[in-house]
Short mmCIF file of C-alpha atoms in Angstrom, two decimals:
data_model
loop_
_atom_site.label_atom_id
_atom_site.label_comp_id
_atom_site.label_asym_id
_atom_site.label_seq_id
_atom_site.Cartn_x
_atom_site.Cartn_y
_atom_site.Cartn_z
CA ASN A 1 -19.60 66.20 33.27
CA ALA A 2 -21.57 69.35 34.03
CA GLY A 3 -20.21 70.96 30.84
CA VAL A 4 -20.25 74.76 30.89
CA THR A 5 -21.97 76.34 33.88
CA GLN A 6 -22.80 80.00 34.47
CA THR A 7 -23.95 81.97 37.48
CA PRO A 8 -26.15 83.82 38.12
CA LYS A 9 -29.03 82.95 35.79
CA PHE A 10 -30.68 86.33 36.19
CA ARG A 11 -29.55 89.67 37.58
CA ILE A 12 -30.87 93.21 37.73
CA LEU A 13 -28.30 95.96 38.18
CA LYS A 14 -28.60 99.68 38.70
CA ILE A 15 -26.63 102.03 36.45
CA GLY A 16 -23.08 102.35 37.71
CA GLN A 17 -23.06 99.13 39.73
CA SER A 18 -20.52 96.43 39.06
CA MET A 19 -20.73 92.65 38.97
CA THR A 20 -18.95 89.52 37.87
CA LEU A 21 -20.53 86.84 35.70
CA GLN A 22 -19.07 83.46 36.52
CA CYS A 23 -18.27 80.75 33.98
CA THR A 24 -16.78 77.32 34.67
CA GLN A 25 -16.17 74.33 32.42
CA ASP A 26 -15.13 70.83 33.45
CA MET A 27 -14.17 69.49 30.03
CA ASN A 28 -10.52 70.58 30.19
CA HIS A 29 -11.09 72.88 27.24
CA ASN A 30 -8.31 75.32 26.48
CA TYR A 31 -10.43 77.89 24.61
CA MET A 32 -13.13 79.93 26.34
CA TYR A 33 -15.36 82.75 25.07
CA TRP A 34 -17.86 85.32 26.23
CA TYR A 35 -20.71 86.40 23.94
CA ARG A 36 -23.64 88.73 24.35
CA GLN A 37 -26.94 88.20 22.59
CA ASP A 38 -29.31 91.11 22.11
CA PRO A 39 -32.96 90.52 21.09
CA GLY A 40 -33.27 89.51 17.45
CA MET A 41 -29.53 89.51 16.98
CA GLY A 42 -26.80 86.95 16.69
CA LEU A 43 -24.06 86.44 19.21
CA LYS A 44 -21.33 89.03 19.47
CA LEU A 45 -17.92 88.03 20.85
CA ILE A 46 -16.85 90.12 23.85
CA TYR A 47 -13.60 88.46 24.97
CA TYR A 48 -11.91 85.14 24.48
CA SER A 49 -9.06 83.14 25.95
CA VAL A 50 -6.82 80.51 24.35
CA GLY A 51 -5.47 79.26 27.67
CA ALA A 52 -4.82 80.15 31.29
CA GLY A 53 -3.21 83.57 31.57
CA ILE A 54 -4.05 84.58 27.98
CA THR A 55 -7.03 86.75 27.03
CA ASP A 56 -7.88 88.95 24.09
CA LYS A 57 -10.60 91.32 22.92
CA GLY A 58 -13.40 90.26 20.65
CA GLU A 59 -15.82 92.35 18.65
CA VAL A 60 -17.50 94.30 21.50
CA PRO A 61 -15.10 94.50 24.51
CA ASN A 62 -15.84 98.02 25.76
CA GLY A 63 -17.20 98.10 29.31
CA TYR A 64 -16.02 94.58 30.15
CA ASN A 65 -12.96 92.88 31.56
CA VAL A 66 -11.94 89.25 31.88
CA SER A 67 -9.30 87.12 33.53
CA ARG A 68 -8.26 83.49 33.12
CA SER A 69 -6.24 82.31 36.09
CA THR A 70 -7.22 78.63 35.69
CA THR A 71 -8.21 76.39 32.79
CA GLU A 72 -11.69 75.92 34.25
CA ASP A 73 -12.79 79.49 35.06
CA PHE A 74 -13.34 82.53 32.87
CA PRO A 75 -15.18 85.31 34.75
CA LEU A 76 -16.53 88.40 33.00
CA ARG A 77 -16.48 91.69 34.92
CA LEU A 78 -18.75 94.69 34.36
CA GLU A 79 -17.30 97.69 36.19
CA LEU A 80 -19.84 100.49 35.58
CA ALA A 81 -23.07 98.97 34.35
CA ALA A 82 -24.93 100.86 31.64
CA PRO A 83 -28.38 100.24 30.08
CA SER A 84 -26.62 99.30 26.82
CA GLN A 85 -25.25 96.23 28.62
CA THR A 86 -28.72 94.78 29.10
CA SER A 87 -28.43 91.48 27.29
CA VAL A 88 -28.14 87.73 27.62
CA TYR A 89 -24.56 86.64 28.17
CA PHE A 90 -23.28 83.26 27.07
CA CYS A 91 -20.02 81.66 27.98
CA ALA A 92 -18.64 78.94 25.69
CA SER A 93 -15.66 76.65 25.54
CA SER A 94 -13.93 74.45 23.00
CA TYR A 95 -10.84 72.32 22.64
CA ARG A 96 -8.33 72.57 19.87
CA VAL A 97 -4.85 71.37 19.29
CA LEU A 98 -2.30 73.77 17.87
CA ALA A 99 -2.98 72.92 14.23
CA ARG A 100 -4.63 75.24 11.75
CA SER A 101 -6.88 72.51 10.41
CA SER A 102 -8.34 71.74 13.81
CA TYR A 103 -11.86 72.99 14.51
CA ASN A 104 -13.99 71.76 17.34
CA GLU A 105 -17.49 72.45 18.55
CA GLN A 106 -18.05 75.34 20.92
CA PHE A 107 -20.14 74.26 23.89
CA PHE A 108 -22.33 76.95 25.40
CA GLY A 109 -23.41 77.58 28.97
CA PRO A 110 -27.07 78.22 29.87
CA GLY A 111 -26.67 81.99 29.82
CA THR A 112 -27.08 84.90 32.23
CA ARG A 113 -29.91 87.36 31.62
CA LEU A 114 -28.76 90.79 32.77
CA THR A 115 -30.94 93.89 33.01
CA VAL A 116 -29.45 97.31 33.80
CA LEU A 117 -31.94 99.93 34.99
CA GLY B 1 -13.23 91.33 10.28
CA GLU B 2 -15.65 88.71 9.09
CA ASN B 3 -19.23 89.76 8.24
CA VAL B 4 -21.94 87.10 8.05
CA GLU B 5 -25.37 87.85 6.62
CA GLN B 6 -28.27 85.46 7.09
CA HIS B 7 -31.61 85.23 5.27
CA PRO B 8 -34.49 85.07 5.81
CA SER B 9 -34.95 86.46 9.31
CA THR B 10 -38.20 84.52 9.74
CA LEU B 11 -39.45 81.40 8.00
CA SER B 12 -42.81 79.69 8.39
CA VAL B 13 -43.28 76.25 6.84
CA GLN B 14 -45.96 73.59 6.84
CA GLU B 15 -45.05 70.43 8.72
CA GLY B 16 -43.46 67.99 6.30
CA ASP B 17 -42.18 70.70 3.95
CA SER B 18 -38.55 71.73 3.58
CA ALA B 19 -36.84 74.80 5.04
CA VAL B 20 -33.80 76.52 3.58
CA ILE B 21 -31.68 79.18 5.28
CA LYS B 22 -28.90 80.99 3.43
CA CYS B 23 -25.80 82.77 4.68
CA THR B 24 -23.05 84.76 3.00
CA TYR B 25 -19.66 85.66 4.40
CA SER B 26 -17.07 88.24 3.51
CA ASP B 27 -13.67 86.81 4.45
CA SER B 28 -12.37 84.40 1.82
CA ALA B 29 -10.01 82.95 4.44
CA SER B 30 -12.94 81.54 6.46
CA ASN B 31 -12.83 77.76 6.43
CA TYR B 32 -15.21 76.46 9.10
CA PHE B 33 -18.99 76.99 9.03
CA PRO B 34 -21.14 75.68 11.90
CA TRP B 35 -24.90 75.93 12.32
CA TYR B 36 -26.48 76.33 15.76
CA LYS B 37 -30.06 75.79 16.88
CA GLN B 38 -31.42 77.78 19.81
CA GLU B 39 -34.77 76.94 21.36
CA LEU B 40 -36.60 79.62 23.29
CA GLY B 41 -34.80 80.50 26.51
CA LYS B 42 -32.07 77.91 25.96
CA ARG B 43 -28.45 77.84 24.91
CA PRO B 44 -27.28 77.52 21.29
CA GLN B 45 -26.41 73.96 20.32
CA LEU B 46 -24.42 72.80 17.32
CA ILE B 47 -26.50 70.81 14.82
CA ILE B 48 -24.12 70.49 11.89
CA ASP B 49 -20.90 71.99 10.61
CA ILE B 50 -18.90 71.96 7.41
CA ARG B 51 -15.29 72.58 6.58
CA SER B 52 -14.02 74.34 3.49
CA ASN B 53 -12.68 71.21 1.86
CA VAL B 54 -16.20 69.74 1.68
CA GLY B 55 -19.08 70.92 -0.53
CA GLU B 56 -21.98 69.19 1.20
CA LYS B 57 -22.67 67.33 4.41
CA LYS B 58 -25.78 65.48 5.54
CA ASP B 59 -27.04 64.25 8.89
CA GLN B 60 -30.45 62.61 8.70
CA ARG B 61 -32.95 65.38 7.85
CA ILE B 62 -30.46 68.25 7.84
CA ALA B 63 -27.84 69.11 5.27
CA VAL B 64 -25.45 71.95 4.68
CA THR B 65 -23.96 73.07 1.38
CA LEU B 66 -20.97 75.34 0.86
CA ASN B 67 -19.96 77.36 -2.19
CA LYS B 68 -16.54 78.86 -1.45
CA THR B 69 -16.30 80.65 -4.78
CA ALA B 70 -19.52 82.55 -4.13
CA LYS B 71 -18.87 82.72 -0.36
CA HIS B 72 -22.21 81.38 0.67
CA PHE B 73 -23.52 78.36 2.56
CA SER B 74 -26.98 77.04 3.26
CA LEU B 75 -28.86 74.88 5.74
CA HIS B 76 -31.54 72.53 4.44
CA ILE B 77 -34.08 70.85 6.71
CA THR B 78 -36.31 68.25 5.07
CA GLU B 79 -39.58 66.77 6.34
CA THR B 80 -39.88 69.48 8.97
CA GLN B 81 -41.42 68.61 12.32
CA PRO B 82 -42.81 70.81 15.12
CA GLU B 83 -39.65 70.24 17.16
CA ASP B 84 -37.67 71.95 14.40
CA SER B 85 -39.24 75.27 15.46
CA ALA B 86 -36.38 77.37 16.85
CA VAL B 87 -33.89 80.10 15.96
CA TYR B 88 -31.07 78.94 13.71
CA PHE B 89 -27.72 80.72 13.50
CA CYS B 90 -25.03 80.31 10.92
CA ALA B 91 -21.44 81.22 11.69
CA ALA B 92 -18.09 81.50 9.96
CA CYS B 93 -14.64 81.04 11.39
CA SER B 94 -12.16 83.42 9.82
CA ASN B 95 -9.22 82.24 11.90
CA ASP B 96 -8.58 79.35 14.19
CA TYR B 97 -10.94 80.16 17.02
CA LYS B 98 -13.26 83.13 16.57
CA LEU B 99 -16.76 82.67 15.20
CA SER B 100 -18.78 85.43 13.53
CA PHE B 101 -22.51 84.76 13.73
CA GLY B 102 -25.38 85.67 11.46
CA ALA B 103 -28.38 87.46 12.99
CA GLY B 104 -30.49 84.30 13.10
CA THR B 105 -33.57 82.84 11.40
CA THR B 106 -36.72 82.12 13.40
CA VAL B 107 -38.26 78.97 11.96
CA THR B 108 -41.86 78.13 12.75
CA VAL B 109 -43.26 74.77 11.68
CA ARG B 110 -47.06 74.85 11.33
CA ALA B 111 -48.89 71.66 12.22
#
């Protein structure tokens, strides 16, 4: 298993450009997440998905969009890049059954370091 | 939403000593509390977690304690080693699938 993979590893964007951060997992996890990590800060949830075709906003969704057409893929789209979106982006996935007492580890991808100039 | 505070932000310890990191949370409904370790330039990785029906959990040199009444939980690392140097994040799960993270503690183990 490759686990959670992300591309690209690094990217520099100009203000106003758009791009898609790719995330794929091969563990058949139903839950997937996008976080951003700013220097000296914890991880902030951008969007998450509980299964194919279902997505929802997290704590900091403005300026981003997501889709989940398959179980494996969860791309994150930046439409009009702004300097405030300079950050490290982590995708994560986990598996849970539909029971309130069920909690499972979130596995993280290697991250994408994005700079907007 | 859930608010997690983590202290201290930096911690320097002598090799062999213990390290303690403390977190508080705001949502009394939170019932899952994982701890992640992130080495420089790498992804966060789970090192230990605790559920609300348990007060303490140990795994070799690391342990986590939970006080639900006071809404705080702590990570304890004993006999610290240089490879323990990293950033540690606590988190709380206030519903079934969303984690709220603390701001992190940078631990440096001095040889």
